[in-house]
Amino acid sequence: GAVVSQHPSRVICKSGTSVKIECRSLDFQATTMFWYRQFPKKSLMLMATSNEGSKATYEQGVEKDKFLINHASLTLSTLTVTSAHPEDSSFYICSARETDDSPLHFGNGTRLTVT
Amino acid sequence: LAKTTQPISMDSYEGQEVNITCSHNNIATNDYITWYQQFPSQGPRFIIQGYKTKVTNEVASLFIPADRKSSTLSLPRVSLSDTAVYYCLVGGAGANNLFFGTGTRLTVIP
């Protein structure tokens, strides 16, 4: 149980375009979803937290107009990287939590490459 | 916000027991301790979670002393496939500020 599906797993886009990443909890309802970013050989960096039906809470230094997060339902959150630039190239990972005291369950990540 | 500190890397031979310790000196009363495993280009995978004393499941044990300022993940008889980065994460029920530390890169040697 507790499967989180993330799509796409890999995307290459041109500079200036936007990319949407989907995160779905397949067998549970997730009241809270988290978006992380990871650079090679580095740890995960929390970007934002989203609760269903409300605005996402962004961490310091993360541009909310650049990284648009929508948590439209209890099983789906999306991250849209707008006007992507090469420095946005990274590994983006979502996670979901079923209840307040349950552990995070992670998707398999999305490798974004901006050319 | 409980910051965590772990060794950057560890090496172990196949078949040995591996213990990875995480320090979290300012852990709060309602914080849980959770350990994750991450392989390259994959999302982290949940291993075990505990609050105090000892927790055991089919893949690992988690030891937490009475003061809860540290925790130790114990992996029995590691194999090559256990080579990965292991993270401890400390956070309270309902907390949204779930920050990862540096993690420990475990390399299992044949």
CSV table of C-alpha atoms in Angstrom, one decimal:
chain,number,residue,atom,x,y,z
A,1,GLY,CA,0.0,0.0,0.0
A,2,ALA,CA,0.8,3.7,0.2
A,3,VAL,CA,2.0,4.1,-3.4
A,4,VAL,CA,2.8,7.6,-4.8
A,5,SER,CA,3.0,7.9,-8.6
A,6,GLN,CA,4.9,10.7,-10.2
A,7,HIS,CA,4.8,11.6,-13.9
A,8,PRO,CA,6.7,12.1,-16.1
A,9,SER,CA,9.9,10.4,-14.8
A,10,ARG,CA,12.0,12.3,-17.2
A,11,VAL,CA,11.5,15.5,-19.3
A,12,ILE,CA,13.6,17.6,-21.5
A,13,CYS,CA,12.4,21.1,-22.5
A,14,LYS,CA,13.6,24.2,-24.1
A,15,SER,CA,14.4,27.3,-22.1
A,16,GLY,CA,11.4,29.5,-21.7
A,17,THR,CA,8.8,26.8,-21.8
A,18,SER,CA,6.7,25.4,-18.9
A,19,VAL,CA,6.7,21.9,-17.6
A,20,LYS,CA,4.0,20.3,-15.4
A,21,ILE,CA,4.8,17.4,-13.1
A,22,GLU,CA,2.0,15.3,-11.6
A,23,CYS,CA,2.0,13.5,-8.2
A,24,ARG,CA,-0.7,11.1,-7.4
A,25,SER,CA,-1.4,9.0,-4.3
A,26,LEU,CA,-2.8,5.8,-5.8
A,27,ASP,CA,-4.3,4.0,-2.8
A,28,PHE,CA,-4.8,6.6,-0.1
A,29,GLN,CA,-6.0,10.1,0.3
A,30,ALA,CA,-3.2,12.6,1.0
A,31,THR,CA,-4.1,15.6,3.1
A,32,THR,CA,-0.6,17.0,2.6
A,33,MET,CA,1.8,16.7,-0.2
A,34,PHE,CA,5.4,17.9,-0.3
A,35,TRP,CA,7.7,18.9,-3.1
A,36,TYR,CA,11.4,18.5,-2.9
A,37,ARG,CA,14.3,19.3,-5.3
A,38,GLN,CA,17.5,17.4,-5.3
A,39,PHE,CA,20.8,18.2,-7.0
A,40,PRO,CA,23.4,15.5,-7.8
A,41,LYS,CA,24.9,13.9,-4.7
A,42,LYS,CA,23.1,16.4,-2.5
A,43,SER,CA,20.3,16.0,-0.1
A,44,LEU,CA,16.6,16.7,-0.7
A,45,MET,CA,15.6,20.4,-0.4
A,46,LEU,CA,12.0,21.1,0.6
A,47,MET,CA,10.4,23.5,-1.8
A,48,ALA,CA,6.8,23.7,-0.7
A,49,THR,CA,4.0,22.0,1.2
A,50,SER,CA,0.5,21.8,-0.1
A,51,ASN,CA,-2.7,20.9,1.5
A,52,GLU,CA,-5.8,20.0,-0.5
A,53,GLY,CA,-7.9,23.0,-1.5
A,54,SER,CA,-5.5,25.6,-0.1
A,55,LYS,CA,-2.5,27.6,-1.3
A,56,ALA,CA,0.8,26.0,-1.0
A,57,THR,CA,3.4,27.1,1.6
A,58,TYR,CA,6.7,27.8,0.0
A,59,GLU,CA,10.1,27.6,1.7
A,60,GLN,CA,12.3,30.6,1.8
A,61,GLY,CA,14.1,31.3,-1.5
A,62,VAL,CA,11.6,29.3,-3.6
A,63,GLU,CA,9.8,31.6,-6.1
A,64,LYS,CA,6.1,30.8,-5.9
A,65,ASP,CA,5.4,32.4,-9.3
A,66,LYS,CA,8.0,30.2,-10.9
A,67,PHE,CA,7.1,27.0,-9.2
A,68,LEU,CA,3.3,26.8,-9.3
A,69,ILE,CA,1.8,24.2,-7.1
A,70,ASN,CA,-1.8,23.0,-7.3
A,71,HIS,CA,-3.4,20.5,-4.9
A,72,ALA,CA,-6.8,20.2,-6.4
A,73,SER,CA,-7.8,16.9,-4.8
A,74,LEU,CA,-6.9,14.6,-2.1
A,75,THR,CA,-5.0,12.4,-4.5
A,76,LEU,CA,-3.4,14.8,-6.9
A,77,SER,CA,-0.9,17.6,-6.7
A,78,THR,CA,0.9,19.3,-9.6
A,79,LEU,CA,4.1,21.3,-9.8
A,80,THR,CA,4.5,23.6,-12.8
A,81,VAL,CA,7.9,25.0,-13.6
A,82,THR,CA,7.1,28.2,-15.5
A,83,SER,CA,9.5,29.7,-18.0
A,84,ALA,CA,12.1,27.1,-17.3
A,85,HIS,CA,15.8,28.0,-17.5
A,86,PRO,CA,18.8,25.7,-17.5
A,87,GLU,CA,19.4,26.4,-13.8
A,88,ASP,CA,16.0,24.8,-13.1
A,89,SER,CA,17.4,21.5,-14.3
A,90,SER,CA,17.2,19.1,-11.3
A,91,PHE,CA,15.5,16.1,-9.8
A,92,TYR,CA,12.1,16.9,-8.5
A,93,ILE,CA,10.4,14.6,-6.0
A,94,CYS,CA,7.0,14.7,-4.5
A,95,SER,CA,5.8,13.0,-1.4
A,96,ALA,CA,2.4,12.5,0.3
A,97,ARG,CA,1.3,11.9,3.8
A,98,GLU,CA,-1.9,9.9,4.6
A,99,THR,CA,-2.4,11.1,8.1
A,100,ASP,CA,-0.6,13.6,10.4
A,101,ASP,CA,1.4,10.9,12.1
A,102,SER,CA,2.1,8.6,9.1
A,103,PRO,CA,5.5,8.7,7.3
A,104,LEU,CA,6.0,10.3,4.0
A,105,HIS,CA,5.7,8.2,0.9
A,106,PHE,CA,7.6,9.4,-2.1
A,107,GLY,CA,7.2,9.3,-5.9
A,108,ASN,CA,10.1,8.1,-8.0
A,109,GLY,CA,11.0,11.6,-9.0
A,110,THR,CA,11.2,13.6,-12.2
A,111,ARG,CA,14.4,14.4,-13.9
A,112,LEU,CA,14.0,17.8,-15.6
A,113,THR,CA,16.6,19.0,-18.1
A,114,VAL,CA,16.2,22.4,-19.6
A,115,THR,CA,18.2,23.1,-22.7
B,1,LEU,CA,13.0,22.5,14.2
B,2,ALA,CA,15.1,19.5,15.0
B,3,LYS,CA,18.3,19.5,12.9
B,4,THR,CA,19.8,16.1,12.3
B,5,THR,CA,23.5,15.1,12.0
B,6,GLN,CA,24.7,11.8,10.4
B,7,PRO,CA,28.0,10.5,9.3
B,8,ILE,CA,28.5,11.4,5.6
B,9,SER,CA,29.6,7.9,4.6
B,10,MET,CA,30.1,4.4,5.8
B,11,ASP,CA,31.5,1.2,4.3
B,12,SER,CA,30.6,-2.3,5.3
B,13,TYR,CA,31.3,-5.8,4.1
B,14,GLU,CA,28.5,-8.0,2.9
B,15,GLY,CA,26.9,-10.0,5.6
B,16,GLN,CA,27.8,-7.6,8.5
B,17,GLU,CA,25.4,-5.7,10.7
B,18,VAL,CA,25.4,-2.0,10.0
B,19,ASN,CA,24.5,0.7,12.5
B,20,ILE,CA,23.9,4.3,11.4
B,21,THR,CA,23.5,6.9,14.1
B,22,CYS,CA,21.6,10.2,13.8
B,23,SER,CA,21.9,13.0,16.3
B,24,HIS,CA,19.0,15.2,16.9
B,25,ASN,CA,19.8,17.1,20.1
B,26,ASN,CA,16.8,19.5,19.9
B,27,ILE,CA,14.1,17.0,19.2
B,28,ALA,CA,10.7,18.1,20.4
B,29,THR,CA,8.3,16.2,22.6
B,30,ASN,CA,5.9,15.3,19.8
B,31,ASP,CA,8.6,14.6,17.1
B,32,TYR,CA,8.8,11.2,15.5
B,33,ILE,CA,12.0,9.8,14.0
B,34,THR,CA,11.8,8.3,10.5
B,35,TRP,CA,14.4,6.7,8.4
B,36,TYR,CA,14.5,6.5,4.6
B,37,GLN,CA,16.6,4.8,2.0
B,38,GLN,CA,17.4,6.3,-1.4
B,39,PHE,CA,18.9,4.8,-4.4
B,40,PRO,CA,20.3,6.9,-7.3
B,41,SER,CA,17.6,8.6,-9.4
B,42,GLN,CA,14.8,7.3,-7.2
B,43,GLY,CA,12.6,8.8,-4.5
B,44,PRO,CA,13.3,7.9,-0.9
B,45,ARG,CA,11.7,4.8,0.4
B,46,PHE,CA,10.4,4.5,4.0
B,47,ILE,CA,12.3,2.1,6.2
B,48,ILE,CA,11.1,2.5,9.8
B,49,GLN,CA,9.6,5.0,12.2
B,50,GLY,CA,9.7,5.3,15.9
B,51,TYR,CA,9.1,7.5,18.9
B,52,LYS,CA,11.0,5.9,21.7
B,53,THR,CA,12.8,2.7,22.8
B,54,LYS,CA,13.1,0.1,20.0
B,55,VAL,CA,11.1,-0.6,16.9
B,56,THR,CA,11.7,-3.6,14.6
B,57,ASN,CA,10.2,-4.6,11.3
B,58,GLU,CA,11.2,-7.1,8.6
B,59,VAL,CA,14.1,-5.0,7.3
B,60,ALA,CA,15.6,-3.0,10.1
B,61,SER,CA,15.6,-2.1,13.8
B,62,LEU,CA,15.5,1.4,15.2
B,63,PHE,CA,17.0,2.1,18.6
B,64,ILE,CA,16.1,5.3,20.5
B,65,PRO,CA,17.6,6.1,23.9
B,66,ALA,CA,15.5,7.5,26.7
B,67,ASP,CA,16.6,11.1,26.0
B,68,ARG,CA,15.7,10.7,22.3
B,69,LYS,CA,18.6,13.0,21.3
B,70,SER,CA,19.9,10.4,18.9
B,71,SER,CA,18.7,7.3,17.1
B,72,THR,CA,20.4,4.3,15.5
B,73,LEU,CA,19.2,2.5,12.4
B,74,SER,CA,20.4,-1.1,12.4
B,75,LEU,CA,20.5,-3.2,9.2
B,76,PRO,CA,21.1,-6.9,9.9
B,77,ARG,CA,23.5,-8.7,7.5
B,78,VAL,CA,23.7,-6.2,4.7
B,79,SER,CA,24.0,-7.2,1.0
B,80,LEU,CA,25.3,-5.3,-2.0
B,81,SER,CA,21.8,-4.1,-2.8
B,82,ASP,CA,21.7,-2.2,0.5
B,83,THR,CA,24.2,0.3,-1.0
B,84,ALA,CA,22.3,3.6,-0.8
B,85,VAL,CA,21.9,6.8,1.0
B,86,TYR,CA,20.1,6.6,4.3
B,87,TYR,CA,18.3,9.6,5.8
B,88,CYS,CA,16.9,10.2,9.2
B,89,LEU,CA,14.0,12.7,9.4
B,90,VAL,CA,12.6,14.2,12.6
B,91,GLY,CA,9.2,15.8,12.7
B,92,GLY,CA,6.1,16.1,14.7
B,93,ALA,CA,2.6,14.7,13.8
B,94,GLY,CA,1.2,17.1,11.3
B,95,ALA,CA,4.4,19.0,10.9
B,96,ASN,CA,5.1,20.5,7.5
B,97,ASN,CA,8.7,21.6,8.1
B,98,LEU,CA,10.2,18.2,7.1
B,99,PHE,CA,13.8,18.9,6.2
B,100,PHE,CA,16.3,16.3,5.2
B,101,GLY,CA,19.8,16.3,6.5
B,102,THR,CA,22.9,15.3,4.6
B,103,GLY,CA,22.2,11.6,4.8
B,104,THR,CA,24.7,8.7,5.2
B,105,ARG,CA,26.0,7.1,2.0
B,106,LEU,CA,26.4,3.4,2.8
B,107,THR,CA,28.6,1.3,0.5
B,108,VAL,CA,28.5,-2.4,0.9
B,109,ILE,CA,31.7,-4.2,-0.2
B,110,PRO,CA,31.7,-7.8,-1.5
